[in-house]
Amino acid sequence: MTIKVELQTPILARNEETAEEIRYLCQENNIYLVNIMSSPGAGKTTLLEKALGYLSKELRTAVIEGDIATTRDADRISAHGVEAVQLNTHGACHLDARMVYQALQKLEWSQLDLILIENIGNLVCPAEFNLGEDLRVVLLSTTEGNDKIVKYPVMFRDAQMLVLNKVDLLPYTDFSKAEMEQDLAGLNPGMEIFYVSARLEQGVEEWADRLIKLVKRSAAEHENLGQS
Ligand SMILES: Nc1nc2c(ncn2[C@@H]2O[C@H](COP(=O)(O)OP(=O)(O)OP(=O)(O)O)[C@@H](O)[C@H]2O)c(=O)[nH]1
Ligand SMILES: [Mg+2]
């Protein structure tokens, strides 16, 4: 007799339900939720540290930090005077909607316009889990090589925005921007691309400005819907 255990579908189905609750909660409170993903060390926290200065001028912003262990990233963010909630997964390679829902309980929703989630450094698992986000951003860094886009297609296909970070290191790597653009055009033609050096703070203001526009546009649309 063959016994088959279906694990994946119920786990993801339950995740979808919680993601819907998060989406509803954020809509009700006019909060824009961004899920930031990349491989370990691509520069997610550095980008956030640099972008928060621009974002916080216009938007009330908080950060949810996902890591397997330590509060290091949340500590880096809160050192900039921004509220940060640290989630430790104790081994799990991605954040799921239930974890994010728990982190949201620690924040004062009426005081926020934007919540940035830094997912666990991993190009595989985080792509599978809907967090109820408005926007998915994937970071790629010039030191990782061009093959990541085609080797991890789900991550790059399902995000709306790509940030190529560490462009200051381009002269020292074999990374090709042209090849990257070509691969993305095949996989995800509508994807917005930003070229950034988080370390040198190049391109960070442009990226932050784009987020600010998206948050304000979403809030205006929500207000219009409420009036009609
Ligand atoms: N040269 C260069 N180094 C950078 C840049 N951005 C980040 N780094 C460096 O890359 C390393 C990793 O940066 P983090 O911001 O911690 O990366 P992360 O994606 O948050 O890492 P995890 O949270 O562990 O997944 C640090 O040593 C940063 O100083 C950049 O634009 N250029
Ligand atoms: Mg980090």
Coordinates of C-alpha atoms and ligand atoms in Angstrom, one line a residue:
M1 CA 0.0 0.0 0.0
T2 CA 1.3 3.4 -0.9
I3 CA 0.7 6.2 1.6
K4 CA 1.2 9.7 0.2
V5 CA 1.7 12.7 2.5
E6 CA 0.7 16.0 0.9
L7 CA 2.6 18.7 2.9
Q8 CA 3.3 21.5 0.6
T9 CA -0.3 22.4 -0.4
P10 CA -1.8 22.7 3.1
I11 CA 1.2 24.7 4.3
L12 CA 0.9 27.2 1.5
A13 CA -2.9 27.3 1.6
R14 CA -2.7 28.2 5.3
N15 CA -0.1 30.8 4.5
E16 CA -2.3 32.3 1.8
E17 CA -5.1 32.7 4.4
T18 CA -2.9 34.6 6.8
A19 CA -1.4 36.7 4.0
E20 CA -5.0 37.7 3.1
E21 CA -5.5 38.8 6.8
I22 CA -2.3 40.9 6.6
R23 CA -3.4 42.5 3.3
Y24 CA -6.7 43.4 4.9
L25 CA -5.1 44.7 8.0
C26 CA -2.7 46.9 6.0
Q27 CA -5.4 48.2 3.7
E28 CA -7.7 49.1 6.6
N29 CA -4.8 51.0 8.2
N30 CA -3.4 52.5 5.0
I31 CA -0.1 50.8 5.4
Y32 CA 2.1 49.9 2.4
L33 CA 4.0 46.6 2.9
V34 CA 7.3 45.8 1.1
N35 CA 9.0 42.4 1.1
I36 CA 12.7 42.7 0.4
M37 CA 14.6 39.5 -0.6
S38 CA 18.0 38.5 -1.7
S39 CA 20.8 36.0 -1.1
P40 CA 22.7 36.5 2.2
G41 CA 24.9 39.5 2.2
A42 CA 23.6 41.2 -1.0
G43 CA 23.2 44.4 1.1
K44 CA 19.5 44.5 2.2
T45 CA 20.2 46.0 5.6
T46 CA 22.8 48.4 4.3
L47 CA 20.3 49.6 1.6
L48 CA 17.6 50.0 4.3
E49 CA 20.0 51.9 6.6
K50 CA 20.8 54.3 3.8
A51 CA 17.3 54.7 2.4
L52 CA 15.6 55.3 5.7
G53 CA 16.9 58.8 5.9
Y54 CA 15.1 59.7 2.7
L55 CA 12.0 57.6 3.4
S56 CA 11.5 58.9 7.0
K57 CA 11.4 62.5 5.8
E58 CA 8.1 61.7 3.9
L59 CA 6.7 58.5 5.5
R60 CA 6.2 57.1 8.9
T61 CA 8.3 53.9 8.5
A62 CA 9.0 50.8 10.4
V63 CA 11.1 47.7 9.6
I64 CA 10.5 44.0 10.3
E65 CA 13.8 42.1 10.2
G66 CA 13.9 38.4 9.5
D67 CA 16.9 36.4 10.5
I68 CA 17.6 32.9 11.6
A69 CA 19.4 34.2 14.6
T70 CA 20.5 37.4 16.4
T71 CA 19.0 40.9 16.6
R72 CA 22.0 42.4 14.7
D73 CA 20.0 43.7 11.7
A74 CA 17.2 45.1 13.9
D75 CA 19.9 46.8 16.0
R76 CA 21.4 48.3 12.9
I77 CA 18.0 49.7 11.9
S78 CA 17.0 51.0 15.3
A79 CA 20.4 52.8 15.6
H80 CA 18.9 55.1 12.9
G81 CA 16.0 56.0 15.2
V82 CA 13.5 53.8 13.2
E83 CA 11.3 51.2 14.9
A84 CA 12.5 47.7 14.1
V85 CA 11.0 44.3 15.0
Q86 CA 13.3 41.3 14.9
L87 CA 11.9 37.9 13.9
N88 CA 14.2 34.9 14.5
T89 CA 13.2 31.8 12.6
H90 CA 15.6 29.5 14.5
G91 CA 16.5 27.7 11.3
A92 CA 13.7 28.3 8.9
C93 CA 15.0 29.6 5.6
H94 CA 12.1 32.1 4.9
L95 CA 9.6 34.3 6.7
D96 CA 6.0 33.1 6.4
A97 CA 2.8 35.1 6.8
R98 CA 2.1 33.9 10.4
M99 CA 5.5 35.2 11.5
V100 CA 4.9 38.6 9.9
Y101 CA 1.4 38.7 11.4
Q102 CA 3.0 38.3 14.8
A103 CA 5.6 41.0 14.2
L104 CA 2.8 43.4 13.1
Q105 CA 1.2 43.0 16.5
K106 CA 4.2 44.8 18.0
L107 CA 3.7 47.9 15.8
E108 CA 1.4 50.9 16.2
W109 CA -0.5 50.7 12.9
S110 CA -2.2 54.1 13.2
Q111 CA 1.3 55.7 13.3
L112 CA 2.7 54.1 10.1
D113 CA 2.5 54.5 6.4
L114 CA 5.2 52.0 5.3
I115 CA 6.5 48.8 6.7
L116 CA 9.6 47.3 5.1
I117 CA 10.2 43.6 5.6
E118 CA 13.8 42.3 5.3
N119 CA 13.3 38.6 4.5
I120 CA 15.9 35.8 5.3
G121 CA 18.9 35.9 3.0
N122 CA 17.9 33.1 0.5
L123 CA 17.0 33.1 -3.1
V124 CA 14.7 30.1 -3.0
C125 CA 12.3 29.7 -0.1
P126 CA 11.2 33.3 0.5
A127 CA 9.8 33.4 -3.1
E128 CA 7.2 30.8 -2.3
F129 CA 5.6 32.6 0.7
N130 CA 3.1 35.4 0.1
L131 CA 3.4 37.8 3.0
G132 CA 0.4 39.9 2.0
E133 CA 2.8 42.5 0.6
D134 CA 2.1 45.3 -1.8
L135 CA 5.5 45.1 -3.4
R136 CA 8.3 42.5 -3.8
V137 CA 11.8 43.8 -4.2
V138 CA 14.7 41.5 -5.0
L139 CA 18.3 42.6 -4.5
L140 CA 21.1 41.2 -6.5
S141 CA 24.7 42.2 -6.0
T142 CA 27.4 42.4 -8.6
T143 CA 29.6 39.9 -6.8
E144 CA 27.0 37.1 -7.1
G145 CA 27.4 36.4 -10.8
N146 CA 25.0 36.7 -13.7
D147 CA 23.6 33.2 -13.4
K148 CA 21.5 33.8 -10.4
I149 CA 18.5 35.1 -12.4
V150 CA 18.2 32.0 -14.5
K151 CA 19.1 29.6 -11.7
Y152 CA 16.5 31.0 -9.3
P153 CA 13.7 32.1 -11.7
V154 CA 10.8 32.2 -9.2
M155 CA 12.4 34.9 -7.1
F156 CA 13.2 37.1 -10.1
R157 CA 9.9 36.4 -11.9
D158 CA 7.6 37.2 -9.0
A159 CA 9.2 40.4 -7.8
Q160 CA 8.1 43.8 -9.3
M161 CA 11.4 45.6 -8.7
L162 CA 15.1 44.6 -8.9
V163 CA 17.9 46.5 -7.2
L164 CA 21.3 45.7 -8.5
N165 CA 23.5 46.6 -5.5
K166 CA 27.3 47.0 -5.1
V167 CA 27.7 48.7 -8.5
D168 CA 30.9 50.2 -7.0
L169 CA 32.4 46.7 -7.4
L170 CA 31.5 46.3 -11.1
P171 CA 35.0 47.0 -12.3
Y172 CA 36.3 44.1 -10.2
T173 CA 33.8 41.5 -11.2
D174 CA 32.7 39.8 -14.5
F175 CA 29.1 40.9 -13.9
S176 CA 27.4 42.2 -17.0
K177 CA 24.5 44.7 -16.7
A178 CA 23.6 44.0 -20.3
E179 CA 23.3 40.2 -19.7
M180 CA 21.2 40.9 -16.6
E181 CA 18.8 43.2 -18.5
Q182 CA 18.4 40.6 -21.2
D183 CA 17.7 37.8 -18.8
L184 CA 15.1 39.9 -16.9
A185 CA 13.5 41.0 -20.2
G186 CA 12.9 37.3 -20.9
L187 CA 11.7 36.4 -17.5
N188 CA 9.9 39.4 -16.1
P189 CA 9.7 42.2 -18.8
G190 CA 7.8 44.7 -16.6
M191 CA 10.4 44.6 -13.8
E192 CA 11.7 48.0 -12.6
I193 CA 15.5 48.1 -12.3
F194 CA 17.6 50.3 -10.0
Y195 CA 21.4 50.5 -10.0
V196 CA 22.7 51.2 -6.5
S197 CA 25.8 51.3 -4.4
A198 CA 24.3 51.2 -0.9
R199 CA 27.8 51.6 0.6
L200 CA 28.5 54.8 -1.4
E201 CA 24.8 55.8 -1.2
Q202 CA 24.6 56.0 -5.0
G203 CA 21.1 55.5 -6.5
V204 CA 19.6 55.1 -3.0
E205 CA 17.7 58.4 -3.1
E206 CA 16.2 57.4 -6.5
W207 CA 15.0 54.1 -5.1
A208 CA 13.6 55.7 -2.0
D209 CA 11.8 58.3 -4.1
R210 CA 10.2 55.6 -6.2
L211 CA 9.0 53.9 -3.0
I212 CA 7.6 57.1 -1.6
K213 CA 5.7 57.7 -4.9
L214 CA 4.2 54.1 -4.8
V215 CA 3.2 54.5 -1.2
K216 CA 1.5 57.9 -1.8
R217 CA -0.2 56.6 -4.9
S218 CA -1.6 53.6 -3.1
A219 CA -2.9 55.8 -0.2
A220 CA -4.6 58.1 -2.7
E221 CA -6.2 55.2 -4.5
H222 CA -7.4 53.8 -1.2
E223 CA -8.9 57.2 -0.2
N224 CA -10.7 57.4 -3.6
L225 CA -12.1 53.9 -3.1
G226 CA -13.4 54.9 0.3
Q227 CA -15.2 57.9 -1.1
S228 CA -16.8 56.1 -4.0
Ligands
LIG1 N1 31.2 47.3 -1.8 C1 29.9 47.3 -1.4 N2 29.7 46.6 -0.3 C2 28.4 46.6 0.2 C3 27.4 47.3 -0.4 N3 26.2 47.1 0.2 C4 26.5 46.3 1.3 N4 27.8 46.0 1.2 C5 28.5 45.2 2.2 O1 28.0 43.8 2.1 C6 28.0 43.2 3.3 C7 26.7 42.6 3.6 O2 25.8 43.7 3.8 P1 24.4 43.6 4.5 O3 23.6 44.8 4.3 O4 24.6 43.1 5.9 O5 23.7 42.4 3.7 P2 22.3 41.7 3.9 O6 21.7 41.3 2.6 O7 21.5 42.5 4.9 O8 22.8 40.3 4.7 P3 21.9 39.2 5.4 O9 20.9 40.0 6.3 O10 22.9 38.5 6.2 O11 21.2 38.4 4.4 C8 28.5 44.2 4.3 O12 29.9 44.0 4.5 C9 28.3 45.5 3.6 O13 29.1 46.6 4.1 C10 27.7 48.1 -1.6 O14 26.9 48.8 -2.2 N5 29.0 48.0 -2.0
MG2 MG 20.6 41.9 6.6

